Coordinates of C-alpha atoms in Angstrom, one line a residue:
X1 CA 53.6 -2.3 47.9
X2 CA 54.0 -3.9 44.8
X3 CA 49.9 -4.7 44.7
X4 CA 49.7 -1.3 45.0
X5 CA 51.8 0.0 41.9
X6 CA 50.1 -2.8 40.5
X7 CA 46.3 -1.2 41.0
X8 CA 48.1 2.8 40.2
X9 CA 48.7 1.4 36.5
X10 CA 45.8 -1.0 36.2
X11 CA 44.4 0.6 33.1
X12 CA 41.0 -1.1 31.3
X13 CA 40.9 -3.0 28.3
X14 CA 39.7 -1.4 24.5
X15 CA 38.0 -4.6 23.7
X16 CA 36.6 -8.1 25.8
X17 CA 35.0 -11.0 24.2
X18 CA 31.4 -9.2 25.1
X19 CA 32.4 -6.6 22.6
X20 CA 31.8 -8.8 19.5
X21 CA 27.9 -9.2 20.6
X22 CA 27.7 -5.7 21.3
X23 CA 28.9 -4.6 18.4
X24 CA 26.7 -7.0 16.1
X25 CA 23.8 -5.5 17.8
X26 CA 24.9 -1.8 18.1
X27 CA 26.2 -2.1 14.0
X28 CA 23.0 -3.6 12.9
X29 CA 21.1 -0.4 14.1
X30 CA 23.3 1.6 12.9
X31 CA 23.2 -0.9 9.6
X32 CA 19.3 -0.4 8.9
X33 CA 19.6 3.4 9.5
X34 CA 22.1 3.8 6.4
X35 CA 19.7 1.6 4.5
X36 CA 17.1 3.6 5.3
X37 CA 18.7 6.9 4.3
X38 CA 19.7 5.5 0.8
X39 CA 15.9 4.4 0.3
X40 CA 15.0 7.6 1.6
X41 CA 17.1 9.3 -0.1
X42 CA 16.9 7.9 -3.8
X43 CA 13.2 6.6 -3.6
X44 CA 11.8 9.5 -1.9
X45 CA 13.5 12.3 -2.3
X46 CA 15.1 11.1 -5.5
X47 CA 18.8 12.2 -5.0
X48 CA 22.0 10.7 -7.4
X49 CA 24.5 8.7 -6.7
X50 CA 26.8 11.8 -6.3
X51 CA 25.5 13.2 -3.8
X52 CA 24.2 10.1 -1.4
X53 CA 27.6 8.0 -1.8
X54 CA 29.6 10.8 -2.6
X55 CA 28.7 13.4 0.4
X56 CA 25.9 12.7 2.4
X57 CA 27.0 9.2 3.8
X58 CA 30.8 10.2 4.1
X59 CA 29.6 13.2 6.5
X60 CA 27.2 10.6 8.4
X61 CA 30.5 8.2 8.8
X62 CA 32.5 10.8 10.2
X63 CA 29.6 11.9 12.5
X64 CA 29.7 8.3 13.6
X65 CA 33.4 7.6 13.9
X66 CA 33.6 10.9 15.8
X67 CA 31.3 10.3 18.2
X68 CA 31.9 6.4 18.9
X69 CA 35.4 6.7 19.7
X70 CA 34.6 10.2 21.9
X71 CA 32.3 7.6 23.7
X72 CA 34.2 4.7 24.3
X73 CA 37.5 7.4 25.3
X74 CA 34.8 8.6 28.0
X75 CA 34.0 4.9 28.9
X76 CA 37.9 4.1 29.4
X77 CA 38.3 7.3 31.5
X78 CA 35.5 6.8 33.6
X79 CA 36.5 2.8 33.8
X80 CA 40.4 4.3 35.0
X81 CA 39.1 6.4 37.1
X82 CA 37.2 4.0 38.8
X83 CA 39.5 0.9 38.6
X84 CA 36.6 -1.0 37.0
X85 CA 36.8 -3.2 34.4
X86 CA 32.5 -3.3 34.0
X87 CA 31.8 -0.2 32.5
X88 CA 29.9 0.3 29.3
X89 CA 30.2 2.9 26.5
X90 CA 26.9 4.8 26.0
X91 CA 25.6 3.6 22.8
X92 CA 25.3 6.0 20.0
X93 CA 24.2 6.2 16.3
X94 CA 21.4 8.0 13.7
X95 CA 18.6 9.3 15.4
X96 CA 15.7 7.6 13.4
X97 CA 13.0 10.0 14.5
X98 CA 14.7 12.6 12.9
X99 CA 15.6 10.8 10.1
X100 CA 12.1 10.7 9.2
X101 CA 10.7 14.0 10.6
X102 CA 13.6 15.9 8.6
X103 CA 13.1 14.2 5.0
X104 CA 9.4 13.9 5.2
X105 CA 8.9 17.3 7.4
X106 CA 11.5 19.2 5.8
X107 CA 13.5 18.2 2.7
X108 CA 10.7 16.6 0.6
X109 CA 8.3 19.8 1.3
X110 CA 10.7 21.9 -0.1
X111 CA 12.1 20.0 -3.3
X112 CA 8.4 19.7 -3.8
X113 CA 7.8 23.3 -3.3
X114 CA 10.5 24.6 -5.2
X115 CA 9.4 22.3 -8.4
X116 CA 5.9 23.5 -8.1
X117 CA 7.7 26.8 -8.5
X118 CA 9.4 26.1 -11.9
X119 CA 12.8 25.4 -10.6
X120 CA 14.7 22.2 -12.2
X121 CA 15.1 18.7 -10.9
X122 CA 18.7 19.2 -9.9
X123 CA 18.1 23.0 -8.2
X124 CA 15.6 21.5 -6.4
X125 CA 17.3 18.4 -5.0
X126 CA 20.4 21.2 -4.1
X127 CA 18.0 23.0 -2.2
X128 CA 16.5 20.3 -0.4
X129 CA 19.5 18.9 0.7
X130 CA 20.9 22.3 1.6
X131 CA 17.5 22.9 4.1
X132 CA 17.8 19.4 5.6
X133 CA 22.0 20.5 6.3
X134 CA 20.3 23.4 8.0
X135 CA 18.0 21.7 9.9
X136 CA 20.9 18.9 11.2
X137 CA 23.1 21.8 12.1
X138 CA 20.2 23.6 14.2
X139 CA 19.7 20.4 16.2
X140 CA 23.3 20.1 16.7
X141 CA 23.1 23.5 18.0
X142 CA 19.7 22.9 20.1
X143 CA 22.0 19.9 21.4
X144 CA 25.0 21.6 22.2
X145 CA 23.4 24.1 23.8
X146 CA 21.4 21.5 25.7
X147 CA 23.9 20.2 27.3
X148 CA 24.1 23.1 29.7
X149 CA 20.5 23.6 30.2
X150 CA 18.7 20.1 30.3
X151 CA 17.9 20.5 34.3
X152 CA 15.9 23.8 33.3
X153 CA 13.9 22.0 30.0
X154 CA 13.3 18.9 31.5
X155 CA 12.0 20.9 34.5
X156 CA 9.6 23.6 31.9
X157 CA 8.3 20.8 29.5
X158 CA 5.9 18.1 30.5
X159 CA 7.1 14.4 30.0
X160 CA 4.0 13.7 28.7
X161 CA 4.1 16.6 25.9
X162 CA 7.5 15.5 24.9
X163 CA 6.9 12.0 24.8
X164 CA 3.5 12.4 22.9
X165 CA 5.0 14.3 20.3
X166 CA 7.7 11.7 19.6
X167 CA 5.5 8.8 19.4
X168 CA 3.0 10.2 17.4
X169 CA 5.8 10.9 14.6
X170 CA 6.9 7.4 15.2
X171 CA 3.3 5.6 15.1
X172 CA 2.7 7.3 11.8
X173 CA 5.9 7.9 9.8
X174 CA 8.0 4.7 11.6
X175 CA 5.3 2.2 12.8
X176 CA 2.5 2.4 10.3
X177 CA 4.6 3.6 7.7
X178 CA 6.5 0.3 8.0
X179 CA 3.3 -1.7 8.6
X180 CA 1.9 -1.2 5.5
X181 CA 5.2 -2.6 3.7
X182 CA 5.2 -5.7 6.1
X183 CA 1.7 -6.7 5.1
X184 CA 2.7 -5.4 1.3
X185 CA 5.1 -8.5 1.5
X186 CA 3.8 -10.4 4.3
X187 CA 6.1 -13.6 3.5
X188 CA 9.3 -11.8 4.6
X189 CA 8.0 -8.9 6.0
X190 CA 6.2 -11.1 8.6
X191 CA 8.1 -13.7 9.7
X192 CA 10.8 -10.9 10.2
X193 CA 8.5 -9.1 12.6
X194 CA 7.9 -12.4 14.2
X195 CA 11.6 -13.1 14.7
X196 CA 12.0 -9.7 16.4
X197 CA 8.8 -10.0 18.8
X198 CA 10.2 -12.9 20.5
X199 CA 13.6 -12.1 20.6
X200 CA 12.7 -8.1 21.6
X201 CA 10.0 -9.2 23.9
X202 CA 9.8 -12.2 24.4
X203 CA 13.4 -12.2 25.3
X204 CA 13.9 -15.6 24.0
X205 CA 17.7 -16.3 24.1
X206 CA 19.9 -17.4 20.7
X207 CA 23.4 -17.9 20.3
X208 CA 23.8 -14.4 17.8
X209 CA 21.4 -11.5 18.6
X210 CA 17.7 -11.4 17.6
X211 CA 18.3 -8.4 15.4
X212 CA 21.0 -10.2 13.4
X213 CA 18.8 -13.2 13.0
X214 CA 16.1 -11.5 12.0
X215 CA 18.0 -9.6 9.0
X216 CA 19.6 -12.8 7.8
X217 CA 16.5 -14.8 7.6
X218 CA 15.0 -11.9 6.0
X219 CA 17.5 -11.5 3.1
X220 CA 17.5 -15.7 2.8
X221 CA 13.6 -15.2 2.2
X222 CA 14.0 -12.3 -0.2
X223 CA 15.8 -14.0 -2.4
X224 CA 13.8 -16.9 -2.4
X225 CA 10.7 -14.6 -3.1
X226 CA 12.6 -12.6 -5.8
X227 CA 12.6 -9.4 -3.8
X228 CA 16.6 -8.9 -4.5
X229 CA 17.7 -7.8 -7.8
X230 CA 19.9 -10.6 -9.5
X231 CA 20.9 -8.2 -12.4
X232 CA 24.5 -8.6 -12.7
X233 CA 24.5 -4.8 -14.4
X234 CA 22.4 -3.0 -11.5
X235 CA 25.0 -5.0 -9.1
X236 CA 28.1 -3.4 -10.9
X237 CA 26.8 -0.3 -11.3
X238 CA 26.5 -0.4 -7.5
X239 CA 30.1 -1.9 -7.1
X240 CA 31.3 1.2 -9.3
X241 CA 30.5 3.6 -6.1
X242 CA 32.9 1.8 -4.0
X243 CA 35.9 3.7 -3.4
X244 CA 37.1 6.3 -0.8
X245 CA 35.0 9.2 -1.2
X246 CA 36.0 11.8 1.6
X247 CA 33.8 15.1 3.0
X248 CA 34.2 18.3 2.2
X249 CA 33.4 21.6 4.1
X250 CA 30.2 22.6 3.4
X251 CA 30.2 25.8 5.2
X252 CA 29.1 27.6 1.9
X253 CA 26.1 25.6 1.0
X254 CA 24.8 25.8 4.6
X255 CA 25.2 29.8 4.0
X256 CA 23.5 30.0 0.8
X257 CA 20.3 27.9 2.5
X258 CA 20.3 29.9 5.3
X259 CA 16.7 31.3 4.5
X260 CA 15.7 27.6 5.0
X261 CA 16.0 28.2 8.5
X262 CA 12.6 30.1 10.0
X263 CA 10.4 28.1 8.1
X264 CA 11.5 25.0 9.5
X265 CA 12.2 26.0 13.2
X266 CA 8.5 24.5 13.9
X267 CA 10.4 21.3 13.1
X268 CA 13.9 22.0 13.9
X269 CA 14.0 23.0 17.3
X270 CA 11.3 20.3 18.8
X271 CA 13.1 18.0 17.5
X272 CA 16.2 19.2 19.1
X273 CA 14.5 19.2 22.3
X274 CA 13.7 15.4 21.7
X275 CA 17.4 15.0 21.5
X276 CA 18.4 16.5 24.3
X277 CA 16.2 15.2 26.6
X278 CA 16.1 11.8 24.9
X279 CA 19.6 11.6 25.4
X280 CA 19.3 12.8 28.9
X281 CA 17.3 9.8 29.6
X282 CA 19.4 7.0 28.1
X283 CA 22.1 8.9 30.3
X284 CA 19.9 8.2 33.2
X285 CA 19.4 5.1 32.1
X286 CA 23.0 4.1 32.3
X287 CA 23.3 5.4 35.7
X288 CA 20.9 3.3 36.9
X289 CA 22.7 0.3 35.1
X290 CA 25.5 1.7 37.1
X291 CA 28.0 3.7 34.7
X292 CA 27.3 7.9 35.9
X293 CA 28.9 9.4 33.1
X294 CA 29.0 13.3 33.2
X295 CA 25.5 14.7 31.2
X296 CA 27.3 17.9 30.1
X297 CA 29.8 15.9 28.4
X298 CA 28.3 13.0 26.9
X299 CA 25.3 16.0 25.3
X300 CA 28.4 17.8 24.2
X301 CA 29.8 15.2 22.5
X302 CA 26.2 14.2 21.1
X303 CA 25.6 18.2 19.7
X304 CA 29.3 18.1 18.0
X305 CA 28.8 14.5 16.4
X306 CA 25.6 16.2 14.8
X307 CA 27.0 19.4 13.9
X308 CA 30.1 17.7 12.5
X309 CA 27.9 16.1 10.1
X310 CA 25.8 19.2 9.0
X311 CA 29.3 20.5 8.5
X312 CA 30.1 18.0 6.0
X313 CA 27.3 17.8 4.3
X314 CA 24.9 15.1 5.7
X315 CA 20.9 16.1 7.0
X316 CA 21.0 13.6 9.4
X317 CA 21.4 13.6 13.4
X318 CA 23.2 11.8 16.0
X319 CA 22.0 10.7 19.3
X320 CA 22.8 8.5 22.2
X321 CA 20.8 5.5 21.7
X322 CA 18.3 3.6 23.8
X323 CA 19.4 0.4 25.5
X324 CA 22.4 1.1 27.8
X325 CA 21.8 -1.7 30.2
X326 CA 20.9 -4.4 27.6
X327 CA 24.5 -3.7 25.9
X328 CA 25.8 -3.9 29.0
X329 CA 23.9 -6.7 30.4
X330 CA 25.3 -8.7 27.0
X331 CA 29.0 -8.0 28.2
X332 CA 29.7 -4.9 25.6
X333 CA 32.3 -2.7 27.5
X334 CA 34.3 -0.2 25.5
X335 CA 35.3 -2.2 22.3
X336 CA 32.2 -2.4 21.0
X337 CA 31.8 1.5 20.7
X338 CA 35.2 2.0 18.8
X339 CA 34.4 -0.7 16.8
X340 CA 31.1 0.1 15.4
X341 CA 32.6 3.5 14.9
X342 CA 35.8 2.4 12.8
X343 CA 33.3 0.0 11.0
X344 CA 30.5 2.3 9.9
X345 CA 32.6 5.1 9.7
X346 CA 35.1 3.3 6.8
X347 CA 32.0 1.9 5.2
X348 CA 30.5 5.1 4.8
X349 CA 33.8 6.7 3.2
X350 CA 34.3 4.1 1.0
X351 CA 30.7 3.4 -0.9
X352 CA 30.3 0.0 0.2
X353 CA 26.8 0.4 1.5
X354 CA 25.4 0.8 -2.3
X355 CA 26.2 -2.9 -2.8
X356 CA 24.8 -4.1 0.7
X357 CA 21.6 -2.1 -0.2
X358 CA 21.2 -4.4 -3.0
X359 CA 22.4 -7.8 -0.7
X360 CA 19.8 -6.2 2.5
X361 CA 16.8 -5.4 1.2
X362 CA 15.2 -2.8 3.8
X363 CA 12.0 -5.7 3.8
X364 CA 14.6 -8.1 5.6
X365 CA 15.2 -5.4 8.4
X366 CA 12.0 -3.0 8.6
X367 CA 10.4 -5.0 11.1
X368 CA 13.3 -3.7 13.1
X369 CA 12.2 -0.4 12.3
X370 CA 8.9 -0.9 13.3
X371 CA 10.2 -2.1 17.1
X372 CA 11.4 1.1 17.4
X373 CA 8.3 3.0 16.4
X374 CA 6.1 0.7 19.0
X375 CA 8.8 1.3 21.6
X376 CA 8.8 5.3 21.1
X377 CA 4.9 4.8 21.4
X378 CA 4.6 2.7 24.1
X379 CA 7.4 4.7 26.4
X380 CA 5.0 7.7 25.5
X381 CA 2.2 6.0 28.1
X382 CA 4.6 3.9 30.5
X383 CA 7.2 6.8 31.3
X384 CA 4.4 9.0 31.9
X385 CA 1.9 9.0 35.2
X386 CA -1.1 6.7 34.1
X387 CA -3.8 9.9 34.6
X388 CA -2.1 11.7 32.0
X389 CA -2.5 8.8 29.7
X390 CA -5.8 10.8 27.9
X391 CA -2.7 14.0 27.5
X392 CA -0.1 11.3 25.3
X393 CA -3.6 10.1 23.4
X394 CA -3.9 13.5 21.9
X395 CA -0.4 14.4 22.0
X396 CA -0.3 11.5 18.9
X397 CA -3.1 12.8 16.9
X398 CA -1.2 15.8 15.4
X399 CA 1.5 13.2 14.4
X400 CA -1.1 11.0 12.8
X401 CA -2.8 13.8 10.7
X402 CA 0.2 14.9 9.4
X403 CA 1.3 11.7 8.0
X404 CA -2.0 11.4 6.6
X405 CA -2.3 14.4 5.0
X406 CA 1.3 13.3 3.0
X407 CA -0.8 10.2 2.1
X408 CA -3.7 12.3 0.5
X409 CA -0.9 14.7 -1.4
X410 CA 0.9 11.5 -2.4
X411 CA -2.5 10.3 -3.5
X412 CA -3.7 13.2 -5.2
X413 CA 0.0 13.4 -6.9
X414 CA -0.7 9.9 -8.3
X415 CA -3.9 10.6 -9.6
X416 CA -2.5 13.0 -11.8
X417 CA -3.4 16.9 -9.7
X418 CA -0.4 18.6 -9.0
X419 CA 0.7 18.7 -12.7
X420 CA 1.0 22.0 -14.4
X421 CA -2.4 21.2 -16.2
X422 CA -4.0 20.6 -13.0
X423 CA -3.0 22.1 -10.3
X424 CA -3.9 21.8 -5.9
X425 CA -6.2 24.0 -5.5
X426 CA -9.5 24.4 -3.0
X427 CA -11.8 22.5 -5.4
X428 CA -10.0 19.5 -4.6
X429 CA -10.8 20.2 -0.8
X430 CA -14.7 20.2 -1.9
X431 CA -14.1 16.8 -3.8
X432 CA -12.6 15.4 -0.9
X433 CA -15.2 16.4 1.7
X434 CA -17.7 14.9 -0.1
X435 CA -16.3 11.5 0.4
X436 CA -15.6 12.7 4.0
X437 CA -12.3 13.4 3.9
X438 CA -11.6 16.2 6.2
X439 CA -8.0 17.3 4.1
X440 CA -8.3 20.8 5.2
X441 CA -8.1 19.9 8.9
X442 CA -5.4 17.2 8.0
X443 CA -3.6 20.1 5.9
X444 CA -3.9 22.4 9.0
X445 CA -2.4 19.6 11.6
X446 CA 0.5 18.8 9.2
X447 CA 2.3 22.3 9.7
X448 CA 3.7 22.6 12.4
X449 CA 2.5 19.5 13.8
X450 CA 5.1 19.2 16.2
X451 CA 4.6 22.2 18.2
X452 CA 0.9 21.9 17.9
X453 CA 1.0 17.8 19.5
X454 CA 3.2 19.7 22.3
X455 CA 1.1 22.2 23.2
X456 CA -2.3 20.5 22.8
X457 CA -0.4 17.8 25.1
X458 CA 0.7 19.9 27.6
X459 CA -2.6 22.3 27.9
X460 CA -4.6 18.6 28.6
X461 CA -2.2 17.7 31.3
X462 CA -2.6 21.1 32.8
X463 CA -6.5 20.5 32.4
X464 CA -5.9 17.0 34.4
X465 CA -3.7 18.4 37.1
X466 CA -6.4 21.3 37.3
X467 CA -3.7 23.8 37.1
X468 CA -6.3 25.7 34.6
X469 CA -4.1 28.7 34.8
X470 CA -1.2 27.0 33.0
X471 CA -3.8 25.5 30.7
X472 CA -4.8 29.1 29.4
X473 CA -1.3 30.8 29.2
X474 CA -0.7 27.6 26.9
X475 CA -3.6 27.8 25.0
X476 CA -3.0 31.8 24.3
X477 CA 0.7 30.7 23.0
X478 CA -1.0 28.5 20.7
X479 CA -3.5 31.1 19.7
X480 CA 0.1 33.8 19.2
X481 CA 1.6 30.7 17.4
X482 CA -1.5 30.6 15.2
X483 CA -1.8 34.7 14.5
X484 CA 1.7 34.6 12.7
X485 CA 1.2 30.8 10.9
X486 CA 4.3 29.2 13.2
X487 CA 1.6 26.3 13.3
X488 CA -1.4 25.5 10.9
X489 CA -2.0 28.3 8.4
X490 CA -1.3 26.9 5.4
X491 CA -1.9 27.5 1.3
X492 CA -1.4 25.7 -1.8
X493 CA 1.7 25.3 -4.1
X494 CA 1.5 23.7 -7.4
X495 CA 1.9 19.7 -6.2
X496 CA 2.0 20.4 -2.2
X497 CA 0.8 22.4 0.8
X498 CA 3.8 24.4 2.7
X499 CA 3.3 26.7 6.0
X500 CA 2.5 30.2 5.5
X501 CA 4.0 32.8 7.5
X502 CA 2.9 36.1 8.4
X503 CA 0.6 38.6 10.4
X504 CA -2.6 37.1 11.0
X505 CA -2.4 34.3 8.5
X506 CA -4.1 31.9 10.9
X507 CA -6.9 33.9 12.6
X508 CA -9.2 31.7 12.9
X509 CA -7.2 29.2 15.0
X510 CA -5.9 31.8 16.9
X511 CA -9.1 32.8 17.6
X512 CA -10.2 29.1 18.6
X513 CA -7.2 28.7 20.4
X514 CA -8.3 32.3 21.8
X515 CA -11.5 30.9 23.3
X516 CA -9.9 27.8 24.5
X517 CA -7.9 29.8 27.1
X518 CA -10.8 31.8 27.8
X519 CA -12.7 28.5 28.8
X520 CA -9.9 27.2 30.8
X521 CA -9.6 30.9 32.8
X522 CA -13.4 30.6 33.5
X523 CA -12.8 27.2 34.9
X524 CA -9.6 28.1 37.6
X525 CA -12.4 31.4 38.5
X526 CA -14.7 28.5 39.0
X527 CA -13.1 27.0 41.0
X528 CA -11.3 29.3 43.4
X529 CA -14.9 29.9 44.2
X530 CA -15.5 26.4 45.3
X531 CA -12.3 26.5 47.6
X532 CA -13.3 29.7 49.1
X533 CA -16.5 28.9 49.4

C-alpha cells in the first residue's frame, strides 16, 4: 500500500547530472547561432547597436526561453505520465537554414533595393528588418498551421524535393560559405574543423563535448594568431551594451511592412514547410529513441516560439533541432532544456553577447557551422531512396546558383558598378559572358530558387518513378509560376537584381517550362502504348 502511494506521487526530476553535458552541447549551438546573427547582422546587413542588442536579440531570447521551458514542461509531463525517469526534452533553438535564407534571400535584397532607390541608410535598414519580421512571423504561421496538417504535406511533397532544396541552401550559403573562411584562416579555421570531424564523426570520446572543445581551442588559437581584437576601447564599447534591454510589441512595424509580404512568399513559405516537416522528423526521431511526444503539440509550441519572436521584433526562426537521441544518449533529461532556455534567454536581454562576440570569434566556431551544412547535404541523399539520388543532385543546383549569383553582385559591387555613376545594367551581362560567365541564368535561378530546386526536384523523381503524368502537371506549375515571375523573371535595380512580378513577366521560361510538360505527356502516351501493346 504504501509502495503504491509511493509510485501515485513519484514525480520526475527538473535536472540530473546528464543535464550539465546536455546543456554545454545544446548552449553551444545555440551560442554560435547568436554569433552568427550579430556578424550577420552588423557585417552584412550593416545594422546598429540599437537595434541588434537592443531589439533583435531580446525578441530571439524570449523566443528561446519560451520555447525551452514549454519543452522541458512537455518532457516532465510526458516523464509523469509515464513514471519514467529517462525521458528527454526535444531539443530546440535558431533554425540556421533560415537564418541564412532570410538575411541573404530576404533582408539584404531589400536594404539593397531600397538604397538603389534613393532611400537613406537608416530607412533602409528599418525596412529590411521590418521584411525579415515578416518573413519570421509567416513561418511561424506556416508552422503553426503545420502542426495540424503535417500527415497531409509530408504525404503531397516528395522527401527528395524537400530535402534537395534544403541542402542546396546549406552547401552554398552554410558549407561553402563557411569553407572559404576556414581556408581564409586555415591555422584556426582548420584545426577547428579537424576537432569537430573526429569528435562528430569519428565519434571519438572526450571528457567535455567535441563542440565545446573545438570552440575553446579555436579562441586559444585566435588569440595567438591575432584574430581577437585586444583594443581595450572596442572591448568597452562592447561592455557599454550590457544591461537589461527588454522587447517591445512590434505589432506596428510588422503592419507598416506588410507589402513585404508577396514578394517574399517564394522564400517564406518553403521555408516554412522545411520547418514543419523538419521538425516532424526530429519528432520521429525521438520516438524512435523512445520519448513519443504528441506532434501537434510540440509544432505548436515550435510555430508560437517563432511567432513570439516576430512579435517582438526579431527575423529569426525557431525549430526543434536535430539530435534527440545523441542528447539523450549523453544522459540530458529535462534540465538541460530549461537550462539553456534561462541561460540564453537572460543573455540575450541583457547585452552580454556583444562582449563574447569579441572573446568568440565566429573563426573558432564556424567549422561548427559547416557540420551542419554537410549534414543537411548529406541527409538530402541518405534519407532519400538511392534511385532518386540523380532528383537531390539537381534539387542543389538552384541553391548553388543563387549563392553564386550574390557572389557576382558582391563582386561587381566591389569593383565599383552599382554606384550612382555606374549603374547594373545588361552591358554588364555581355561583359560577363565573354569570360563565360553565364550571370543571366545565375540571376534567373536566384529568384525564387527555392521553389524552382522543389519543383525541378520533384518533376525528376516523377520522371524516375515514370509517373510522367505527375511530371507534366509539375512542370505546367512551373511554367504558371514562371508567366507571373513567382520564380525567375528578374530586372535590374541600381546595385542588385530583385524578382519581378507580374503578367507574363517570365514568358520565356514559362514557355520552356511549357514544352517540358509537353515532352513528359508524350512520354506517359508512349508508354501506355507499350503496356497495351
Amino acid at each position: 500500500m504504501h509502495s503504491d502511494l509511493k509510485q501515485k506521487h513519484w514525480r520526475p526530476q527538473w535536472f540530473v547530472r546528464g543535464d550539465v553535458d546536455g546543456f554545454l552541447g545544446l548552449g553551444l549551438d545555440n551560442l554560435i547561432q547568436v554569433l552568427l546573427i550579430i556578424a550577420l547582422c552588423r557585417n552584412v546587413l550593416g545594422y546598429p547597436n540599437e537595434l541588434v542588442f537592443g531589439t533583435i536579440l531580446p525578441a530571439t531570447g524570449i523566443s528561446l526561453l519560451i520555447g525551452n521551458l514549454a519543452y522541458a514542461h512537455q518532457a516532465h509531463q510526458l516523464a509523469s505520465i509515464e513514471k519514467r525517469s529517462d525521458r528527454t526534452a526535444l531539443p530546440y533553438g535558431i533554425n540556421t537554414v533560415s537564418l541564412f535564407a532570410y538575411v541573404f534571400l530576404v533582408m539584404l535584397p531589400v536594404k539593397l533595393t531600397a538604397l538603389g532607390q534613393g532611400m537613406d541608410e537608416a530607412s533602409a535598414v528599418r525596412l529590411s528588418w521590418q521584411a525579415g519580421m515578416v518573413a519570421c512571423l509567416g513561418s511561424g504561421l506556416i508552422e503553426t498551421v503545420g502542426a495540424f496538417t503535417a500527415g497531409v504535406l509530408r504525404r503531397w511533397l516528395p522527401r527528395a524535393a524537400l530535402l534537395a532544396t534544403l541542402a542546396g541552401i546549406a552547401l552554398g550559403y552554410i558549407a561553402l560559405g563557411f569553407l572559404l573562411r576556414t581556408y581564409a584562416q586555415p591555422v584556426v579555421g582548420l584545426t577547428v574543423l579537424a576537432i569537430v570531424l573526429v569528435t562528430y564523426y569519428g565519434r571519438l570520446r572526450l571528457p567535455i563535448p567535441g563542440g565545446l572543445l573545438a570552440v575553446v581551442i579555436g579562441v586559444g588559437l585566435a588569440w595567438s594568431t591575432g584574430l581577437i581584437d585586444s583594443d581595450a576601447s572596442r572591448w568597452s564599447q562592447e561592455a557599454s551594451q550590457i544591461g537589461l534591454r527588454l522587447p517591445h510589441l512590434e505589432i506596428a512595424n510588422l503592419w507598416h511592412a506588410r507589402g513585404q509580404l508577396l514578394p517574399w512568399l517564394g522564400v517564406i513559405v518553403p521555408m516554412g514547410l522545411f520547418n514543419v516537416l523538419g521538425s516532424l522528423q526530429n519528432i520521429e526521431s525521438a520516438e524512435a529513441a523512445g520519448d513519443r511526444y504528441c506532434v501537434r503539440s510540440s509544432l505548436l509550441i515550435d510555430g508560437i516560439g517563432t511567432m513570439a519572436a516576430a512579435g517582438l521584433g526579431s527575423c529569426f526562426p525557431t525549430t526543434i533541432y536535430i539530435g534527440h537521441p545523441a542528447w539523450k544518449e549523453m544522459g540530458a533529461r529535462i534540465g538541460y532544456s530549461w537550462l539553456n532556455g534561462l541561460v540564453m534567454g537572460s543573455a540575450c536581454l541583457l547585452g552580454v553577447f556583444g562582449l563574447v562576440a569579441e572573446l568568440v570569434p565566429i573563426e573558432a566556431g564556424m567549422a561548427i557551422v559547416l557540420y551542419i551544412g554537410i549534414v543537411i547535404a548529406a541527409q538530402a541523399f541518405q534519407a532519400t531512396p538511392s534511385t532518386h539520388a540523380p532528383a537531390v543532385a539537381l534539387g542543389l543546383l538552384p541553391g548553388l546558383a543563387g549563392w553564386g549569383a550574390s557572389l557576382i553582385k558582391a563582386g561587381l559591387r566591389a569593383g565599383g558598378a552599382g554606384s550612382n555613376s555606374e549603374p547594373f545594367n545588361s552591358a554588364l551581362l555581355g561583359r560577363l559572358q565573354e569570360a563565360d560567365v553565364w550571370a543571366s541564368g545565375a540571376f534567373a535561378l536566384e529568384q525564387g530558387q527555392i521553389i524552382t530546386a522543389m519543383l525541378l526536384a520533384a518533376m525528376l523523381v516523377y520522371v524516375i518513378e515514370q509517373r510522367f503524368l505527375a511530371a507534366s502537371i509539375t512542370s505546367f506549375l512551373a511554367s504558371a509560376a514562371s508567366w507571373i515571375g513567382i520564380i525567375h523573371a528578374w530586372r535590374f535595380t541600381q546595385t542588385d537584381t530583385v524578382l519581378e512580378l507580374g503578367w507574363g513577366v517570365g514568358s520565356s521560361w514559362a514557355m520552356g517550362y511549357l514544352l517540358m510538360a509537353v515532352v513528359f505527356m508524350l512520354a506517359g502516351l508512349h508508354q501506355r502504348r507499350l503496356i497495351s501493346g
